[in-house]
Coordinates of C-alpha atoms in Angstrom, one line a residue:
X1 CA -33.3 -68.3 20.4
X2 CA -30.4 -65.9 19.9
X3 CA -30.0 -67.2 16.4
X4 CA -33.7 -66.8 15.8
X5 CA -33.7 -63.3 17.1
X6 CA -30.5 -62.5 15.0
X7 CA -32.3 -64.0 11.9
X8 CA -35.4 -61.9 12.6
X9 CA -33.3 -58.8 13.1
X10 CA -31.7 -59.3 9.7
X11 CA -34.9 -59.4 7.8
X12 CA -36.1 -56.4 5.8
X13 CA -39.4 -54.7 7.3
X14 CA -41.5 -55.9 4.4
X15 CA -40.3 -59.4 5.0
X16 CA -41.1 -59.1 8.8
X17 CA -44.7 -57.8 8.0
X18 CA -45.3 -60.7 5.5
X19 CA -43.9 -63.3 7.9
X20 CA -45.8 -62.2 11.0
X21 CA -49.0 -61.7 9.0
X22 CA -48.6 -65.1 7.4
X23 CA -48.1 -66.8 10.7
X24 CA -51.0 -65.0 12.2
X25 CA -53.4 -65.9 9.4
X26 CA -52.1 -69.6 9.2
X27 CA -52.7 -70.1 12.9
X28 CA -56.2 -68.5 12.7
X29 CA -57.0 -70.6 9.5
X30 CA -55.8 -73.7 11.1
X31 CA -57.7 -73.1 14.2
X32 CA -60.8 -72.1 12.4
X33 CA -60.5 -75.1 10.0
X34 CA -60.1 -77.5 13.0
X35 CA -63.1 -76.2 14.8
X36 CA -65.2 -76.0 11.7
X37 CA -64.1 -79.4 10.6
X38 CA -64.9 -81.0 14.0
X39 CA -68.3 -79.2 14.0
X40 CA -69.0 -80.3 10.4
X41 CA -67.9 -83.8 11.2
X42 CA -70.1 -84.1 14.3
X43 CA -73.1 -82.7 12.5
X44 CA -72.6 -85.1 9.6
X45 CA -72.1 -88.1 11.9
X46 CA -75.3 -87.2 13.6
X47 CA -77.1 -86.8 10.3
X48 CA -75.6 -90.1 8.9
X49 CA -76.5 -91.8 12.1
X50 CA -80.1 -90.5 11.9
X51 CA -80.5 -91.3 8.1
X52 CA -79.1 -94.9 8.6
X53 CA -81.4 -95.5 11.6
X54 CA -84.4 -94.2 9.8
X55 CA -83.6 -96.3 6.8
X56 CA -83.0 -99.5 8.7
X57 CA -86.1 -98.9 10.7
X58 CA -88.3 -98.2 7.6
X59 CA -86.9 -101.4 6.0
X60 CA -87.5 -103.4 9.0
X61 CA -91.1 -102.0 9.2
X62 CA -91.6 -102.8 5.5
X63 CA -90.5 -106.3 5.9
X64 CA -92.3 -106.8 9.3
X65 CA -95.5 -105.5 7.6
X66 CA -95.1 -107.9 4.7
X67 CA -94.6 -110.8 7.0
X68 CA -97.6 -109.6 9.2
X69 CA -99.8 -109.5 6.0
X70 CA -98.7 -112.9 5.1
X71 CA -99.4 -114.4 8.5
X72 CA -102.6 -112.6 8.9
X73 CA -103.8 -113.6 5.4
X74 CA -102.9 -117.2 6.2
X75 CA -104.5 -117.0 9.7
X76 CA -107.8 -115.7 8.3
X77 CA -107.8 -118.5 5.7
X78 CA -107.0 -121.1 8.4
X79 CA -109.8 -120.1 10.7
X80 CA -112.3 -119.7 7.8
X81 CA -115.4 -122.1 8.3
X82 CA -114.8 -123.9 5.0
X83 CA -111.3 -124.9 6.0
X84 CA -112.3 -125.7 9.5
X85 CA -115.0 -128.1 8.2
X86 CA -112.6 -130.3 6.5
X87 CA -110.2 -130.9 9.5
X88 CA -112.5 -133.6 10.8
X89 CA -112.6 -135.5 7.5
X90 CA -110.8 -138.9 7.3
X91 CA -108.6 -138.0 4.2
X92 CA -106.3 -140.9 4.8
X93 CA -107.8 -144.0 3.0
X94 CA -111.1 -142.4 2.4
X95 CA -111.3 -141.2 -1.2
X96 CA -114.5 -139.4 -0.9
X97 CA -113.3 -137.3 2.1
X98 CA -110.1 -136.6 0.4
X99 CA -111.7 -135.3 -2.7
X100 CA -114.1 -133.2 -0.6
X101 CA -110.9 -131.8 1.3
X102 CA -109.1 -131.2 -1.8
X103 CA -112.0 -129.2 -3.4
X104 CA -111.9 -126.9 -0.5
X105 CA -108.2 -126.6 0.5
X106 CA -106.7 -126.1 -3.0
X107 CA -108.7 -123.1 -3.9
X108 CA -107.8 -121.5 -0.5
X109 CA -104.1 -122.1 -1.1
X110 CA -104.3 -120.8 -4.7
X111 CA -106.0 -117.7 -3.5
X112 CA -103.1 -117.0 -1.0
X113 CA -100.7 -116.9 -3.8
X114 CA -102.9 -114.5 -5.8
X115 CA -103.5 -112.2 -2.7
X116 CA -99.8 -111.7 -1.9
X117 CA -97.0 -111.4 -4.3
X118 CA -94.4 -112.4 -1.8
X119 CA -95.9 -115.8 -1.6
X120 CA -94.1 -118.2 -3.9
X121 CA -96.2 -121.4 -3.3
X122 CA -98.3 -122.9 -0.7
X123 CA -99.0 -126.3 0.7
X124 CA -101.2 -127.9 3.5
X125 CA -100.6 -131.2 5.3
X126 CA -103.7 -132.8 6.7
X127 CA -103.0 -135.9 8.8
X128 CA -100.6 -137.6 6.3
X129 CA -102.1 -136.2 3.2
X130 CA -100.6 -133.0 1.1
X131 CA -102.6 -130.6 -0.7
X132 CA -101.0 -127.9 -3.0
X133 CA -102.1 -124.7 -4.7
X134 CA -102.7 -124.8 -8.4
X135 CA -99.8 -124.1 -10.9
X136 CA -97.2 -123.5 -8.1
X137 CA -96.0 -126.7 -6.6
X138 CA -93.7 -127.2 -3.8
X139 CA -90.9 -129.4 -5.1
X140 CA -88.5 -129.8 -2.1
X141 CA -88.2 -132.1 0.9
X142 CA -90.4 -130.5 3.6
X143 CA -90.4 -133.5 6.0
X144 CA -87.4 -132.3 8.0
X145 CA -89.1 -128.9 8.4
X146 CA -92.2 -130.5 9.6
X147 CA -90.3 -132.2 12.4
X148 CA -89.0 -129.0 13.6
X149 CA -92.4 -127.3 13.1
X150 CA -94.1 -129.8 15.5
X151 CA -91.8 -128.4 18.3
X152 CA -93.1 -124.7 17.7
X153 CA -96.3 -123.7 19.4
X154 CA -98.0 -122.0 16.4
X155 CA -95.5 -120.6 13.8
X156 CA -92.2 -121.9 12.6
X157 CA -89.9 -119.7 10.6
X158 CA -87.2 -121.5 8.7
X159 CA -83.7 -120.0 9.2
X160 CA -82.4 -121.2 5.7
X161 CA -83.7 -120.5 2.2
X162 CA -84.5 -123.6 0.1
X163 CA -84.5 -123.8 -3.6
X164 CA -87.9 -124.7 -5.0
X165 CA -87.5 -126.4 -8.2
X166 CA -91.2 -126.2 -8.9
X167 CA -91.2 -122.4 -9.4
X168 CA -87.4 -121.9 -9.9
X169 CA -87.1 -119.6 -6.8
X170 CA -85.4 -119.7 -3.5
X171 CA -88.0 -119.7 -0.8
X172 CA -88.2 -119.1 2.9
X173 CA -90.6 -121.6 4.3
X174 CA -93.0 -120.6 7.1
X175 CA -95.1 -123.4 8.7
X176 CA -98.4 -122.5 10.6
X177 CA -100.3 -124.9 12.8
X178 CA -103.9 -124.7 11.7
X179 CA -105.9 -124.0 14.8
X180 CA -108.6 -126.6 15.6
X181 CA -110.9 -126.5 18.5
X182 CA -111.1 -130.4 18.3
X183 CA -107.3 -130.9 17.8
X184 CA -105.9 -134.5 17.8
X185 CA -103.1 -136.3 16.1
X186 CA -105.7 -137.8 13.8
X187 CA -106.7 -134.5 12.3
X188 CA -103.4 -132.5 12.8
X189 CA -103.1 -129.8 10.1
X190 CA -100.2 -127.5 9.0
X191 CA -100.1 -124.9 6.4
X192 CA -96.7 -124.3 4.6
X193 CA -96.2 -120.8 3.1
X194 CA -93.1 -120.4 1.0
X195 CA -92.1 -116.6 1.0
X196 CA -90.2 -115.7 -2.2
X197 CA -86.7 -115.2 -0.9
X198 CA -85.4 -114.0 -4.3
X199 CA -88.0 -111.3 -4.4
X200 CA -87.3 -110.1 -0.9
X201 CA -83.6 -110.2 -1.7
X202 CA -84.2 -108.1 -4.8
X203 CA -86.1 -105.6 -2.8
X204 CA -83.1 -105.4 -0.4
X205 CA -80.7 -105.0 -3.3
X206 CA -82.7 -102.0 -4.7
X207 CA -82.4 -100.4 -1.3
X208 CA -78.7 -101.1 -1.2
X209 CA -78.2 -99.2 -4.6
X210 CA -80.1 -96.2 -3.5
X211 CA -78.4 -96.1 0.0
X212 CA -74.9 -97.3 -0.9
X213 CA -75.1 -99.9 1.9
X214 CA -75.4 -103.7 2.4
X215 CA -78.7 -105.0 3.8
X216 CA -79.2 -108.5 5.3
X217 CA -81.8 -110.3 7.5
X218 CA -80.2 -112.3 10.3
X219 CA -81.2 -113.8 13.6
X220 CA -78.2 -113.0 15.6
X221 CA -76.5 -116.3 14.9
X222 CA -76.6 -116.6 11.1
X223 CA -77.4 -114.6 8.0
X224 CA -80.8 -115.6 6.4
X225 CA -81.1 -113.3 3.5
X226 CA -78.4 -111.1 2.0
X227 CA -75.2 -113.1 1.9
X228 CA -72.7 -114.2 4.4
X229 CA -71.5 -112.1 7.3
X230 CA -68.1 -110.8 6.8
X231 CA -65.9 -110.2 9.8
X232 CA -64.3 -107.3 8.2
X233 CA -67.5 -105.3 8.8
X234 CA -66.1 -103.8 12.1
X235 CA -67.4 -100.4 13.2
X236 CA -63.9 -98.9 12.5
X237 CA -64.5 -99.0 8.7
X238 CA -68.1 -99.5 8.7
X239 CA -71.3 -98.2 10.3
X240 CA -73.5 -101.1 11.4
X241 CA -77.2 -100.5 12.3
X242 CA -79.8 -103.0 13.4
X243 CA -83.6 -102.9 13.6
X244 CA -85.7 -105.8 14.9
X245 CA -88.3 -107.6 12.8
X246 CA -91.0 -108.0 15.6
X247 CA -93.0 -110.8 14.1
X248 CA -90.2 -113.4 14.3
X249 CA -87.4 -111.8 16.4
X250 CA -85.1 -111.4 13.4
X251 CA -83.1 -108.3 12.6
X252 CA -82.5 -106.2 9.6
X253 CA -78.9 -105.1 9.5
X254 CA -77.6 -102.2 7.5
X255 CA -73.9 -102.1 6.8
X256 CA -72.4 -98.8 5.4
X257 CA -68.9 -98.3 4.2
X258 CA -67.6 -95.3 6.0
X259 CA -65.4 -94.2 3.0
X260 CA -68.5 -94.3 0.7
X261 CA -70.8 -92.8 3.3
X262 CA -68.3 -89.9 4.0
X263 CA -67.5 -89.3 0.3
X264 CA -69.6 -86.2 0.3
X265 CA -68.1 -85.1 3.6
X266 CA -64.5 -85.7 2.2
X267 CA -65.4 -83.8 -0.9
X268 CA -66.7 -81.0 1.2
X269 CA -63.5 -81.0 3.2
X270 CA -61.4 -81.1 0.1
X271 CA -63.4 -78.1 -1.4
X272 CA -63.1 -76.3 1.9
X273 CA -59.4 -76.9 1.9
X274 CA -58.9 -75.8 -1.8
X275 CA -61.1 -72.8 -1.2
X276 CA -59.2 -71.9 2.0
X277 CA -55.8 -72.3 0.1
X278 CA -57.1 -70.0 -2.7
X279 CA -58.2 -67.4 -0.2
X280 CA -54.9 -67.8 1.8
X281 CA -53.0 -67.2 -1.5
X282 CA -55.1 -64.3 -2.2
X283 CA -54.6 -62.8 1.2
X284 CA -50.9 -63.4 1.0
X285 CA -50.9 -61.6 -2.3
X286 CA -53.0 -58.7 -0.9
X287 CA -50.7 -58.8 2.3
X288 CA -47.6 -58.5 0.1
X289 CA -49.1 -55.6 -1.8
X290 CA -50.1 -53.9 1.4
X291 CA -46.8 -54.4 2.9
X292 CA -44.9 -53.1 -0.1
X293 CA -47.4 -50.0 0.0
X294 CA -46.3 -49.4 3.5
X295 CA -42.6 -50.3 3.3
X296 CA -41.8 -49.0 -0.3
X297 CA -41.7 -45.3 0.8
X298 CA -39.4 -46.3 3.7
X299 CA -37.1 -48.2 1.3
X300 CA -37.0 -45.3 -1.1
X301 CA -36.3 -43.0 2.0
X302 CA -33.5 -45.4 3.2
X303 CA -32.0 -45.5 -0.4
X304 CA -32.0 -41.7 -0.5
X305 CA -30.4 -41.5 3.1
X306 CA -27.7 -43.8 1.9
X307 CA -27.0 -41.7 -1.1
X308 CA -26.8 -38.6 1.1
X309 CA -24.5 -40.5 3.3
X310 CA -22.3 -41.5 0.4
X311 CA -21.9 -37.8 -0.5
X312 CA -24.8 -37.2 -2.9
X313 CA -26.1 -34.1 -1.1
X314 CA -28.9 -33.4 -3.7
X315 CA -30.8 -36.5 -2.6
X316 CA -34.3 -35.5 -1.6
X317 CA -37.5 -37.5 -0.8
X318 CA -40.5 -37.4 -3.1
X319 CA -42.8 -39.2 -0.7
X320 CA -46.3 -37.6 -0.6
X321 CA -49.1 -37.8 1.9
X322 CA -49.8 -36.5 5.4
X323 CA -49.2 -39.8 7.2
X324 CA -46.3 -40.7 9.5
X325 CA -44.2 -41.7 6.5
X326 CA -45.0 -38.5 4.5
X327 CA -44.0 -36.4 7.6
X328 CA -40.8 -38.4 7.9
X329 CA -40.1 -37.7 4.2
X330 CA -40.6 -33.9 4.8
X331 CA -38.4 -33.9 7.9
X332 CA -35.7 -35.7 5.9
X333 CA -35.8 -33.2 3.1
X334 CA -35.6 -30.3 5.7
X335 CA -32.7 -32.0 7.4
X336 CA -30.9 -32.6 4.1
X337 CA -31.4 -29.0 3.1
X338 CA -30.0 -27.7 6.3
X339 CA -27.0 -30.1 6.3
X340 CA -26.3 -29.3 2.6
X341 CA -26.2 -25.5 3.5
X342 CA -24.0 -26.2 6.5
X343 CA -21.6 -28.3 4.4
X344 CA -21.5 -25.7 1.7
X345 CA -20.7 -23.1 4.4
X346 CA -18.0 -25.5 5.8
X347 CA -16.6 -26.2 2.4
X348 CA -16.4 -22.4 1.7
X349 CA -14.6 -21.9 5.1
X350 CA -12.3 -24.9 4.3
X351 CA -11.5 -23.5 0.9
X352 CA -10.8 -20.1 2.3
X353 CA -8.6 -21.7 5.0
X354 CA -6.8 -23.7 2.4
X355 CA -6.3 -20.6 0.2
X356 CA -5.0 -18.8 3.2
X357 CA -2.7 -21.7 4.2
X358 CA -1.4 -22.1 0.6
X359 CA -0.7 -18.4 0.4
X360 CA 1.2 -18.7 3.8
X361 CA 3.2 -21.7 2.5
X362 CA 4.1 -20.0 -0.7
X363 CA 5.1 -16.9 1.2
X364 CA 7.2 -19.1 3.5
X365 CA 8.8 -20.8 0.5
X366 CA 9.4 -17.5 -1.2
X367 CA 11.1 -16.2 2.0
X368 CA 13.2 -19.2 2.4
X369 CA 14.1 -19.3 -1.3
X370 CA 15.0 -15.6 -1.1
X371 CA 17.2 -16.3 1.8
X372 CA 19.2 -18.9 -0.4
X373 CA 19.5 -16.8 -3.5
X374 CA 21.1 -13.7 -1.9
X375 CA 23.5 -15.6 0.1
X376 CA 25.0 -17.4 -2.9
X377 CA 24.7 -14.4 -5.2
X378 CA 26.7 -12.2 -2.8
X379 CA 29.5 -14.8 -2.7
X380 CA 29.6 -15.2 -6.4
X381 CA 29.5 -11.4 -7.3
X382 CA 32.4 -11.0 -4.9
X383 CA 34.4 -13.7 -6.8
X384 CA 33.4 -12.0 -10.1
X385 CA 34.9 -8.7 -8.7
X386 CA 38.2 -10.2 -8.0
X387 CA 38.3 -12.0 -11.4
X388 CA 37.8 -8.7 -13.0
X389 CA 40.5 -7.1 -11.2
X390 CA 42.8 -9.9 -12.0
X391 CA 42.1 -9.7 -15.7
X392 CA 40.7 -13.3 -15.9
X393 CA 38.1 -12.5 -18.6
X394 CA 37.6 -16.1 -19.6
X395 CA 36.9 -17.3 -16.1
X396 CA 34.8 -14.2 -15.4
X397 CA 32.7 -15.1 -18.6
X398 CA 32.2 -18.8 -17.5
X399 CA 31.2 -17.7 -14.1
X400 CA 28.5 -15.2 -15.4
X401 CA 27.2 -17.9 -17.8
X402 CA 26.8 -20.4 -15.1
X403 CA 25.3 -17.9 -12.8
X404 CA 22.7 -16.8 -15.3
X405 CA 21.7 -20.4 -15.9
X406 CA 21.4 -20.9 -12.2
X407 CA 19.3 -17.9 -11.8
X408 CA 17.0 -18.9 -14.8
X409 CA 16.5 -22.4 -13.2
X410 CA 16.0 -20.9 -9.8
X411 CA 13.2 -18.6 -11.0
X412 CA 11.4 -21.2 -13.2
X413 CA 8.7 -18.8 -14.0
X414 CA 7.5 -18.7 -10.5
X415 CA 6.9 -22.4 -10.0
X416 CA 7.9 -24.0 -6.7
X417 CA 8.9 -27.3 -8.3
X418 CA 11.1 -28.4 -11.2
X419 CA 12.0 -31.7 -12.9
X420 CA 14.9 -33.6 -11.3
X421 CA 16.9 -33.1 -14.4
X422 CA 16.7 -29.3 -14.1
X423 CA 17.6 -29.6 -10.3
X424 CA 20.7 -31.5 -11.3
X425 CA 21.5 -28.9 -13.9
X426 CA 21.2 -26.3 -11.2
X427 CA 23.6 -28.2 -9.0
X428 CA 26.1 -28.7 -11.9
X429 CA 26.1 -24.9 -12.7
X430 CA 26.9 -24.1 -9.0
X431 CA 29.7 -26.7 -8.8
X432 CA 31.1 -25.3 -12.1
X433 CA 31.1 -21.7 -10.4
X434 CA 32.8 -23.1 -7.5
X435 CA 35.4 -24.9 -9.7
X436 CA 36.2 -21.7 -11.4
X437 CA 36.7 -20.0 -8.1
X438 CA 38.6 -23.0 -6.5
X439 CA 40.0 -24.8 -9.5
X440 CA 42.2 -27.4 -7.6
X441 CA 40.2 -27.8 -4.4
X442 CA 37.7 -30.7 -5.5
X443 CA 36.2 -32.7 -8.2
X444 CA 32.6 -33.8 -8.4
X445 CA 30.4 -36.6 -9.9
X446 CA 26.6 -36.5 -10.6
X447 CA 24.7 -39.7 -11.3
X448 CA 20.9 -40.3 -11.9
X449 CA 18.9 -43.0 -13.6
X450 CA 17.1 -42.0 -16.7
X451 CA 13.7 -42.9 -15.2
X452 CA 14.1 -40.5 -12.3
X453 CA 14.7 -37.4 -14.6
X454 CA 11.0 -36.6 -15.4
X455 CA 9.9 -36.5 -11.6
X456 CA 9.4 -33.0 -10.1
X457 CA 11.0 -31.8 -6.9
X458 CA 10.9 -28.7 -5.0
X459 CA 13.6 -26.4 -6.5
X460 CA 17.0 -25.6 -5.1
X461 CA 17.2 -28.4 -2.6
X462 CA 20.5 -29.9 -3.5
X463 CA 22.5 -26.7 -4.0
X464 CA 22.6 -25.7 -0.2
X465 CA 23.8 -29.3 0.7
X466 CA 26.6 -29.1 -2.0
X467 CA 27.5 -25.6 -0.6
X468 CA 27.9 -27.1 2.8
X469 CA 30.4 -29.6 1.4
X470 CA 32.5 -26.9 0.1
X471 CA 32.3 -24.4 2.9
X472 CA 32.4 -26.9 5.9
X473 CA 33.6 -30.1 4.6
X474 CA 36.7 -28.7 2.7
X475 CA 37.5 -26.0 5.1
X476 CA 40.8 -27.6 6.2
X477 CA 41.9 -28.9 2.7
X478 CA 43.2 -27.2 -0.4
X479 CA 42.9 -30.1 -2.9
X480 CA 41.8 -33.5 -3.6
X481 CA 38.2 -33.0 -2.3
X482 CA 35.5 -35.0 -3.9
X483 CA 31.8 -34.4 -4.0
X484 CA 29.3 -37.1 -5.1
X485 CA 25.7 -36.3 -6.0
X486 CA 23.7 -39.4 -6.4
X487 CA 20.0 -40.0 -7.2
X488 CA 18.3 -43.5 -7.0
X489 CA 14.8 -44.9 -6.7
X490 CA 14.5 -47.2 -3.7
X491 CA 11.3 -48.9 -2.0
X492 CA 8.9 -46.4 -3.6
X493 CA 11.0 -43.4 -2.7
X494 CA 13.4 -41.2 -4.5
X495 CA 16.7 -40.8 -2.6
X496 CA 19.0 -37.9 -3.1
X497 CA 22.5 -38.4 -1.6
X498 CA 25.2 -35.7 -1.3
X499 CA 28.5 -37.1 0.0
X500 CA 31.9 -35.5 0.5
X501 CA 35.3 -36.7 1.7
X502 CA 35.9 -33.8 3.9
X503 CA 36.8 -33.5 7.6
X504 CA 33.7 -35.2 8.9
X505 CA 32.8 -34.9 12.7
X506 CA 32.1 -36.8 15.8
X507 CA 28.3 -37.6 15.7
X508 CA 27.6 -36.5 19.3
X509 CA 24.0 -35.3 20.2
X510 CA 25.2 -31.7 20.2
X511 CA 26.8 -32.0 16.8
X512 CA 23.8 -33.9 15.4
X513 CA 21.6 -31.0 16.6
X514 CA 23.9 -28.3 15.2
X515 CA 24.2 -30.3 11.9
X516 CA 20.4 -30.4 11.6
X517 CA 19.9 -26.8 12.6
X518 CA 22.7 -25.3 10.4
X519 CA 21.5 -22.5 8.2
X520 CA 21.5 -24.4 4.9
X521 CA 20.2 -27.6 6.4
X522 CA 17.4 -25.8 8.3
X523 CA 16.4 -24.0 5.2
X524 CA 16.2 -27.2 3.3
X525 CA 14.2 -29.0 5.9
X526 CA 11.7 -26.3 6.4
X527 CA 11.0 -26.2 2.6
X528 CA 10.7 -30.0 2.5
X529 CA 8.2 -30.0 5.4
X530 CA 6.1 -27.2 4.0
X531 CA 6.0 -29.0 0.5
X532 CA 6.0 -32.7 1.4
X533 CA 5.0 -32.9 5.0
X534 CA 5.7 -36.4 6.5
X535 CA 6.4 -37.9 3.0
X536 CA 10.1 -36.3 3.1
X537 CA 12.7 -37.5 5.5
X538 CA 16.4 -36.4 5.9
X539 CA 19.4 -38.4 7.4
X540 CA 23.0 -37.4 8.1
X541 CA 25.8 -39.8 8.5
X542 CA 29.5 -38.8 9.2
X543 CA 32.8 -40.5 9.8
X544 CA 35.5 -38.2 11.3
X545 CA 38.3 -37.3 8.9
X546 CA 36.7 -39.6 6.1
X547 CA 33.4 -38.3 4.8
X548 CA 30.0 -36.8 5.6
X549 CA 26.7 -37.7 3.7
X550 CA 23.3 -36.3 3.8
X551 CA 20.3 -38.3 2.3
X552 CA 17.0 -36.9 1.5
X553 CA 14.1 -39.4 0.8
X554 CA 10.8 -38.4 -0.8
X555 CA 7.8 -40.6 -1.5
X556 CA 7.4 -41.0 -5.3
X557 CA 3.6 -40.5 -5.0
X558 CA 4.3 -36.9 -3.9
X559 CA 6.7 -36.1 -6.9
X560 CA 4.3 -36.1 -9.8

């Protein structure tokens, strides 16, 4: 459930609208289709049952009527006075009586064939003599049937069709006892009516074609007309309807294949499903269009909000309308305008503060730089004065030259930073001045890789450190002092190292604090902090009576 909620939560609004709408419509469609399908099926079943029952009933009525007509026609002929008059004749062995009976019976039998088209042929047995209608003989063994007919009270219906070679048709024999008021075995009479089974079956076949069914006549034990009974005709796959033939107790059975019978129903269902699918697709298309109509302004508004969030403060909504989305767009524009004005105001204040801070920083740098320059110039001018008194013109000239070069680099047209190469020249000029003043006190060495020369550094950083070496490191020595100025690039930083072999000191906390807070060192640290912030670090190391070293590390990314 949590995964489902998470999945739904990650869907876009248009996707949620389409999904929920599709689910609702699908459920509604399926429910309606199920109810409608059940209703249609029930109505169709009722209609089919009514139609099949009516059809079978009409067929059975037709067959029953035809059989009744035949029996009535035969009965009327049998009770006619002419036929009754010959029943008492001695037709066996008496030629005159036989001819007289034949002259009466044969026309009656012939007339029966003419009066009903379902009668294939006729015959009559009087005592042991047989009489047949003209032109339609009975050419089959009827003796077995006569034995069975004697056990019937009045009418005997054969349950099997017999082929009559005289007419070339299959016939269904019906044997009627001729009523006789003076009945005896001597004048026993039976009329045999052969119903044309082929004609009756043709009639049933015509009905089968029109009804798409199978019709047969059966007596509950065996099929008489219509083929054999197939055990596969169960009510699962077939609809079976029976209707009785009252005259003989037989039954007309109608067997309909459900697939054939329900073909129209299935076609209707398929058309319904196809039409529903088309309507569902049309609805889904309309639903997508409606959903996009609703969500597109929100998507545009969301995109504009993201633009505004990413810094594009000119983003504005172009959504029109007076609905909720339109009001939201207007509110968004108003909010953006207010925020943009507020940001512009803050930006102006920030720039003003930055300008003031920059001015303060430059002023502090200027003050600190001014503190360095006078201090050194005073010492240099004092030395120049003594050289002039001592008539050391060459030394005085060199001193003035190096001093002018130092001052030129120190001024740098008002810039706070200079290339490393120029900073090293500045230190060299200073060391040359000190060498002129103290020719035997120290030597120096300056080293720097070529790739470091073009980087820029805040100016006059190294000279105060070198001055500390001379003033404090060499205060107790008159010769053999050595100063090393080394520049190297290490781990993304540029490292400046100033080292001397002076007196050094014991690195107690008090001394460490004094070393860091000395005038020259404090001046350098302040300027580094103003210019580089946390990207510049200093480190002091000292070994008593051996050396003192100061390292300044500046991140290359800040050195331009």
